[in-house]
Coordinates of C-alpha atoms in Angstrom, one line a residue:
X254 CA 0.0 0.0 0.0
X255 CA 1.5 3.6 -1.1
X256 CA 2.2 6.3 1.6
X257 CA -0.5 8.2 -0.6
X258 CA -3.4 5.6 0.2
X259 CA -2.3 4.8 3.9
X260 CA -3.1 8.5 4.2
X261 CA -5.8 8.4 3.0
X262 CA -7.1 5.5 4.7
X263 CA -6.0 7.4 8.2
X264 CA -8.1 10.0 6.9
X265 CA -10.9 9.0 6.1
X266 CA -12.9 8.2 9.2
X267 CA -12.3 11.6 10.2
X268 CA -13.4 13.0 7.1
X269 CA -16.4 10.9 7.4
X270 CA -17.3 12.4 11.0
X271 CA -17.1 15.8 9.5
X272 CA -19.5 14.7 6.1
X273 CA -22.0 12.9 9.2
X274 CA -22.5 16.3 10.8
X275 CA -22.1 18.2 8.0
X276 CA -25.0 16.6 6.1
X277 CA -26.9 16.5 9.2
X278 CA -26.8 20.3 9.7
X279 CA -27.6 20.3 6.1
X280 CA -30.7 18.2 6.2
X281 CA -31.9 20.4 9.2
X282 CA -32.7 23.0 7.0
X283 CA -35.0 21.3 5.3
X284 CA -36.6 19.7 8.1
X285 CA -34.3 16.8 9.3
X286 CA -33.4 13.1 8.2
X287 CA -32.7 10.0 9.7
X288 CA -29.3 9.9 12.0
X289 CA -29.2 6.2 10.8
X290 CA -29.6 7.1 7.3
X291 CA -26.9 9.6 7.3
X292 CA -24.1 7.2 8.6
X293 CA -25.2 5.1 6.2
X294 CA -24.3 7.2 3.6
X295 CA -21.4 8.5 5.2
X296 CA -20.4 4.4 5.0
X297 CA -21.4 4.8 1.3
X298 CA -19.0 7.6 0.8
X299 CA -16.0 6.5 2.3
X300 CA -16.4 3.2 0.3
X301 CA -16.3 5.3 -2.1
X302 CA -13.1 6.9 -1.7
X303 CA -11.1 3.7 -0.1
X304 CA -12.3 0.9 -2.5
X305 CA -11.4 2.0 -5.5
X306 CA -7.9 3.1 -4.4
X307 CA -6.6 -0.4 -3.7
X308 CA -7.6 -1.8 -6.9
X309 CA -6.0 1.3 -8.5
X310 CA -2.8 0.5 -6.9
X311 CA -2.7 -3.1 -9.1
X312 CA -4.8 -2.2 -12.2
X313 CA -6.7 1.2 -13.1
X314 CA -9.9 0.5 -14.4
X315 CA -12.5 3.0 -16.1
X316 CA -14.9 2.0 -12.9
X317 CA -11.9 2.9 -10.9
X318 CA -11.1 6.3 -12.4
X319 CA -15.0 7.4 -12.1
X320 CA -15.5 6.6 -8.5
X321 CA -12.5 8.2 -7.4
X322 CA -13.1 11.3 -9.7
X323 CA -16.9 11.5 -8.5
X324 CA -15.7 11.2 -5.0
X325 CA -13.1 14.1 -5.8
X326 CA -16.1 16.1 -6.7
X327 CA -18.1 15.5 -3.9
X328 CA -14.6 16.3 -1.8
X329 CA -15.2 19.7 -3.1
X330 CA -18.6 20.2 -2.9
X331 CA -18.7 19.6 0.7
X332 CA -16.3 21.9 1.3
X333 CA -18.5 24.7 -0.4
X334 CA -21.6 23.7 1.3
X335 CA -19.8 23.8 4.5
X336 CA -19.2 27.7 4.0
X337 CA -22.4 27.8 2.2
X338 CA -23.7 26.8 5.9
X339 CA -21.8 29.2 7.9
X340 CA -23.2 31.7 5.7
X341 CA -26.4 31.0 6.2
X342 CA -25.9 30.5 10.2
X343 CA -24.5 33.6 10.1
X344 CA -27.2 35.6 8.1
X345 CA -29.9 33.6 10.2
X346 CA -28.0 35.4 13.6
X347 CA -29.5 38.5 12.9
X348 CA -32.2 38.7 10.2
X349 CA -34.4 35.5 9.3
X350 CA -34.0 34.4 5.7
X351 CA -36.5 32.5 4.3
X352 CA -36.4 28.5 2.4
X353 CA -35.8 30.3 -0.9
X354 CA -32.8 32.5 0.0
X355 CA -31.6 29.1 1.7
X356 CA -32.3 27.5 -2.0
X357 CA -30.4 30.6 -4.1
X358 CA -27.6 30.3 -1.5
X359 CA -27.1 26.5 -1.9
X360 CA -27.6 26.5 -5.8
X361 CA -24.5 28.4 -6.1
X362 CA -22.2 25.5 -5.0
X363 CA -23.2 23.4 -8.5
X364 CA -22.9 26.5 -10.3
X365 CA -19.4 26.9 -9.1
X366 CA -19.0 23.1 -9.7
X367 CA -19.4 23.0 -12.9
X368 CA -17.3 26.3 -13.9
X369 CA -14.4 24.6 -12.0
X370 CA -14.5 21.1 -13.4
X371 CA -14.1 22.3 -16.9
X372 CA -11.6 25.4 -16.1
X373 CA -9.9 22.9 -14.5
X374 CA -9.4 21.0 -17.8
X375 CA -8.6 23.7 -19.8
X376 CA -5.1 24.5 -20.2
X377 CA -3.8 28.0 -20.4
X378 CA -0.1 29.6 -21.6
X379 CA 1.4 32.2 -20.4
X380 CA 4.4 34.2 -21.2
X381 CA 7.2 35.7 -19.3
X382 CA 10.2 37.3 -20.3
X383 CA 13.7 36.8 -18.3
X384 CA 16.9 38.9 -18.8
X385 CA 20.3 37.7 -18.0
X386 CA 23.9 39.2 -18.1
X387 CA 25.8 35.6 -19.7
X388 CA 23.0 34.4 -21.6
X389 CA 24.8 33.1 -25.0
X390 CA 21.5 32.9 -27.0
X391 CA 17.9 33.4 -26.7
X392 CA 16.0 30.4 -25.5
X393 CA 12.2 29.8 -25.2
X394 CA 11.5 27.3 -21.9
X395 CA 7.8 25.7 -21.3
X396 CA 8.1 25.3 -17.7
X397 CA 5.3 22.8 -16.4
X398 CA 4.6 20.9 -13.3
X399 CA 2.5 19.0 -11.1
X400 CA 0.4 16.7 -14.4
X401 CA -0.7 14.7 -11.8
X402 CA -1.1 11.2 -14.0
X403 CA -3.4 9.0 -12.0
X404 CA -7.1 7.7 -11.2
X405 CA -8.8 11.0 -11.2
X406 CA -6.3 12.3 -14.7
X407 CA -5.4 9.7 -17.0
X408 CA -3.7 8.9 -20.5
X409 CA -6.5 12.3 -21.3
X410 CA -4.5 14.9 -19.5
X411 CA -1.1 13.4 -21.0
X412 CA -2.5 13.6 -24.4
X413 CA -3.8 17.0 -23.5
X414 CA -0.5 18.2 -22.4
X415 CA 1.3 16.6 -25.3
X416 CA -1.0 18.3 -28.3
X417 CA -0.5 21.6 -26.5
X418 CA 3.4 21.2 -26.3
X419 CA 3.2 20.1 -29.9
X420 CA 1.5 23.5 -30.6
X421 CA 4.2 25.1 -28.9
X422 CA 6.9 23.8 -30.2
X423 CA 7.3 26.1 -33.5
X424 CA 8.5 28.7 -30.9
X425 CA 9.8 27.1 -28.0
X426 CA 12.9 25.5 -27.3
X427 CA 12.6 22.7 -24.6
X428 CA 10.2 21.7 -22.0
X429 CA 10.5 21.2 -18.2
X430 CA 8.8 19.5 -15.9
X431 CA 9.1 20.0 -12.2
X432 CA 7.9 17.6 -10.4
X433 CA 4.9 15.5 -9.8
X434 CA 4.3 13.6 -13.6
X435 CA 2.7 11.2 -11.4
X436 CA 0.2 11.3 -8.9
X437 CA -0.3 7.8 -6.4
X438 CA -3.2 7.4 -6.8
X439 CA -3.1 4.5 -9.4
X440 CA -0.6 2.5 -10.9
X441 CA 2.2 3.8 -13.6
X442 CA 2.3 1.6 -16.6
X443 CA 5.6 1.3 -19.1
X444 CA 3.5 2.7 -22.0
X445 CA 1.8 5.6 -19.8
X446 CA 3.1 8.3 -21.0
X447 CA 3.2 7.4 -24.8
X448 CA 2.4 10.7 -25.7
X449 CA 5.2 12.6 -25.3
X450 CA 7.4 10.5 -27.4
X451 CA 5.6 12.9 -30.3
X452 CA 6.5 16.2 -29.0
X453 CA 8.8 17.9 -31.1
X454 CA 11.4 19.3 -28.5
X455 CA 13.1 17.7 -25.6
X456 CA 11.4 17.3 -22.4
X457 CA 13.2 17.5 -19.1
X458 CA 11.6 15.3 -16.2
X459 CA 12.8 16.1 -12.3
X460 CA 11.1 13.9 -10.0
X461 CA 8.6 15.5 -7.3
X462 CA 7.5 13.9 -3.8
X463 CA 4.1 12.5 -5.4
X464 CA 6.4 11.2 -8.0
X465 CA 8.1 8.2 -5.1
X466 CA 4.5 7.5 -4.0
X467 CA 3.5 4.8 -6.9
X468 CA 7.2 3.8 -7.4
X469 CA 10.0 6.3 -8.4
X470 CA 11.2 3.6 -10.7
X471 CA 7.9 2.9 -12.4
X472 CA 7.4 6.6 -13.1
X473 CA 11.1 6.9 -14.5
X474 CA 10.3 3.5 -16.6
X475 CA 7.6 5.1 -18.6
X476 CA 9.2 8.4 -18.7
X477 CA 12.5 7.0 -20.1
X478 CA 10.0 5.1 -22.5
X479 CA 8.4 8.6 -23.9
X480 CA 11.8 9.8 -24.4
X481 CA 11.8 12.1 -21.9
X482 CA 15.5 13.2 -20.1
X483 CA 15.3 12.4 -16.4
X484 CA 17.7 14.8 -14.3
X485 CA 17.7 13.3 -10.6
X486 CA 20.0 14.9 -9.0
X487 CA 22.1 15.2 -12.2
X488 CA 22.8 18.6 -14.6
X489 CA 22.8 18.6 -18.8
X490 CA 23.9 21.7 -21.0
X491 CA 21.4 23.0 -23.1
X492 CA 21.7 26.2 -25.9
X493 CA 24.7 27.9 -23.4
X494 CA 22.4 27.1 -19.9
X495 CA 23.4 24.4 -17.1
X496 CA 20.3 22.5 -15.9
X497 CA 20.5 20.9 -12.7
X498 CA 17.5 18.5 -11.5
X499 CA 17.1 18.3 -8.1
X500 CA 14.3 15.3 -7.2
X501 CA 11.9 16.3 -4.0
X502 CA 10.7 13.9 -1.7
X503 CA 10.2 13.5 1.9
X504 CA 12.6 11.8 3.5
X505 CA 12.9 8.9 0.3
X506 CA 16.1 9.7 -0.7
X507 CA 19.8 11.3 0.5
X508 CA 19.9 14.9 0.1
X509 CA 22.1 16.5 -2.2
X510 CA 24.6 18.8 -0.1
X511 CA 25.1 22.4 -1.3
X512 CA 29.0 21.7 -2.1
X513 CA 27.2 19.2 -4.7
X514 CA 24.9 21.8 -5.6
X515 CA 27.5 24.6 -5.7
X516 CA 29.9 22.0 -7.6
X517 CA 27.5 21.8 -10.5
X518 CA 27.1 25.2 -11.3
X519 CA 28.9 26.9 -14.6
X520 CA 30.4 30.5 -14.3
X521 CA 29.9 30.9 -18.1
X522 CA 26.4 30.0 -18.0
X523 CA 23.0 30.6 -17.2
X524 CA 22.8 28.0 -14.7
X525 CA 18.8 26.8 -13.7
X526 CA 17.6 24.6 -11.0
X527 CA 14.5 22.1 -11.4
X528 CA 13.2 21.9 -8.4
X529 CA 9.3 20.8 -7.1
X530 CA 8.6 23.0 -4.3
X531 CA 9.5 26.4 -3.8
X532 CA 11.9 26.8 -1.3
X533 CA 15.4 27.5 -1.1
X534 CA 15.5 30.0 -4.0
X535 CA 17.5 32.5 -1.3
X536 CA 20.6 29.6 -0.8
X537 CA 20.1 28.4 -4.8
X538 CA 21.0 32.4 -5.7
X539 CA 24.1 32.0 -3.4
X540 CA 25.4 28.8 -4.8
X541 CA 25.1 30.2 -8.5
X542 CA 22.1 29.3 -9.7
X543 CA 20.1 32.3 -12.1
X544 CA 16.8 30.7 -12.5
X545 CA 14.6 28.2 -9.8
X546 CA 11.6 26.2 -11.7
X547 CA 9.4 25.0 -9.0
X548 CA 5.5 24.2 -8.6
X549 CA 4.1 21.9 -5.6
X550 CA 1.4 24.8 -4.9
X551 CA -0.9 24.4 -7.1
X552 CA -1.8 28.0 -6.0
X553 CA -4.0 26.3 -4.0
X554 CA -6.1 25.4 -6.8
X555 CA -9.6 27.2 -5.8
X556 CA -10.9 29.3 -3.0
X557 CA -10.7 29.5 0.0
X558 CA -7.6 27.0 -0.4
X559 CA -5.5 30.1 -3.0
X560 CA -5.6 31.9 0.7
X561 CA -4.4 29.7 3.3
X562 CA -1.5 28.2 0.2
X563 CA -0.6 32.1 -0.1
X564 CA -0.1 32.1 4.0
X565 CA 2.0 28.5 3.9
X566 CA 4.4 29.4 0.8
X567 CA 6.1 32.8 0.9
X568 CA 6.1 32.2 -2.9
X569 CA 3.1 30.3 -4.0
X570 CA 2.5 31.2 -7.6
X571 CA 4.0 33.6 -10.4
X572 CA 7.4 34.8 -11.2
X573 CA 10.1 36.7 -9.0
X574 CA 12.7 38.1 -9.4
X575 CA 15.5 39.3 -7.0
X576 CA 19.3 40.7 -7.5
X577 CA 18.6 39.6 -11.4
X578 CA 17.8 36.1 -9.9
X579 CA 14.3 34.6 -11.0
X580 CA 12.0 32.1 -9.0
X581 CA 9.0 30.5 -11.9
X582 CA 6.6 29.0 -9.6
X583 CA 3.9 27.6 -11.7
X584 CA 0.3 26.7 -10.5
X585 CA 0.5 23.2 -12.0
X586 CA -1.0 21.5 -15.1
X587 CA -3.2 19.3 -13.6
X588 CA -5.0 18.7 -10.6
X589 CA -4.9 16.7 -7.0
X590 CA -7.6 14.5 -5.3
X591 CA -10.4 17.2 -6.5
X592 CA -10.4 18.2 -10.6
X593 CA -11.6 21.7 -9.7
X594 CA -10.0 24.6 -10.3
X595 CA -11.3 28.5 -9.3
X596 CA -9.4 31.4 -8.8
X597 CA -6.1 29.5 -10.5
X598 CA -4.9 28.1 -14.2
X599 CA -4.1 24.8 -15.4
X600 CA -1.1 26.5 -16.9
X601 CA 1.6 25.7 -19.1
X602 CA 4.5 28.9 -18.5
X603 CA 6.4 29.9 -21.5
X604 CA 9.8 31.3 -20.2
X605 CA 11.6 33.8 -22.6
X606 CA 15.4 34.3 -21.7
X607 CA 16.8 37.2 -23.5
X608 CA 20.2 39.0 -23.1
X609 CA 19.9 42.2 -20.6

């Protein structure tokens, strides 16, 4: 069993405790249900969500896939009606509000449901333009993360990712991906990742922590098989820049130290760093390094989560730049546990370095 599915199984009976009261507030307003009824359902739900993750693990199935993307859903749709609730407590604290103001306000979570499923699935580029001192020649970088491959994404989102790359490649140079190609949640095939033998410019692959959580070597398998270059822990020269790879995980591998890090650095280059999560740009300036790729934040992927991500990551989405050194942190291409997106992109970042 993958450290993603033990934690979810941990989970889960506490998230079921929260959807029993939850749902019982819920069905208050409209005059009450059943307290047996509700745990039954609560049962229902969690079933829902555990089941199909261990057959996932062995074999993904279409069955598979739906009832963990339906149960993504409902992960999110709970969440909404929960502040959907405290709205309406708190409205009902000083004025009354009738059964048809309860009605509008509730109506408004499948509204935003179905505006965030589909935004989610809809990819968006962007474009940024870098300046360096050293840089020998201009180079275009797609900088991507977080794809996600698993139960609630398939082979759709890598075909999705691979036409768009395929449009971009008349005017971009390489593409890199930092971090998380995989998600955990099913099982990483040899042939999974087919689609990006057809793109028409290297890809770079770093391994991210959800990348270790269906097998690190399974993930690399399929990625080697797509032809895609896998720095872990290693650097490669590219049009005049040095590209260093660092893989993020917690705790599954030996960190690289920053004499390492330091030791792979070029003084006559633009030297990058590919690194998940976005932390450590600060020490990566002082070792050498021009440019930090990172992603991990999603940017918190919709409301209210884009707020509490913003407090947890001192850089949680967009580009910076400090002292002529850059941070990318990209929102992500595809999606975690829930396919909804509001308030952020699915975005593939198009990185122009030109010559100061």
């Amino acid at each position: 069993m993958s450290f993603r599915t033990k934690r979810v199984f941990i989970a889960t009976p506490f998230y079921m405790l929260f959807e029993f009261f939850l749902l019982k507030y819920f069905f208050l307003l409209f005059g009450g249900v059943k307290d047996v009824y509700l745990f039954i359902a609560t049962l229902l739900l969690g079933g829902l969500q555990c089941i199909p993750m261990i057959f996932e693990e062995k074999k993904s199935t279409a069955a598979g896939r739906f009832c963990t993307e339906i149960f993504g859903i409902w992960q999110w749709a709970m969440l909404m009606i929960l502040i959907d609730l405290i709205v309406i407590y708190a409205i009902k604290q000083f004025i009354g509000i009738s059964l048809f103001a309860v009605c509008i306000l509730l109506a408004v979570v499948p509204i935003l449901g179905v505006y965030s499923y589909f935004h989610a699935h809809k990819l968006v580029v962007k474009e940024h333009t870098l300046k360096f001192d050293n840089l020998k020649e201009e180079v275009n970088i797609v900088h991507l993360s977080d794809i996600h491959f698993g139960a609630v994404r398939h082979k759709k989102i890598i075909n999705h990712v691979a036409d768009k790359l395929n449009e971009l490649s008349d005017r971009c140079d390489i593409a890199i991906v930092s971090g998380d190609l995989a998600d955990g949640s099913c099982v990483v095939k040899e042939d999974n990742f087919q689609a990006f033998k057809k793109v028409n410019m290297p890809i770079v692959f770093t391994p991210g922590n959800h990348d270790f959580y269906p097998g690190i070597e399974n993930v690399c398998r399929a990625a080697k098989k797509a032809g895609m270059i896998i720095l872990d822990d290693e650097k490669m020269e590219f049009k005049g820049l040095n590209i260093f790879g660092l893989s993020f995980t917690f705790g599954d591998k030996e960190d690289v130290s920053n004499e390492q890090l330091k030791q792979a650095t070029d003084e006559d280059a633009v030297n990058i760093i590919n690194y998940h999560v976005p932390y450590g740009w600060d020490l990566f300036t002082r070792l050498g390094y021009n440019l930090q790729l990172s992603g991990h934040t999603h940017g918190g992927q919709f409301y209210p989560m884009r707020w509490f991500c913003k407090l947890m990551f001192k850089y949680n989405m967009g580009i910076f730049e400090k002292n002529g050194s850059y941070l990318s942190v990209t929102t992500g291409v595809g999606s975690m546990d829930t396919p909804m997106r509001l308030g952020t992109d699915s975005e593939l970042v198009i990185l122009k370095l030109r010559k100061k």
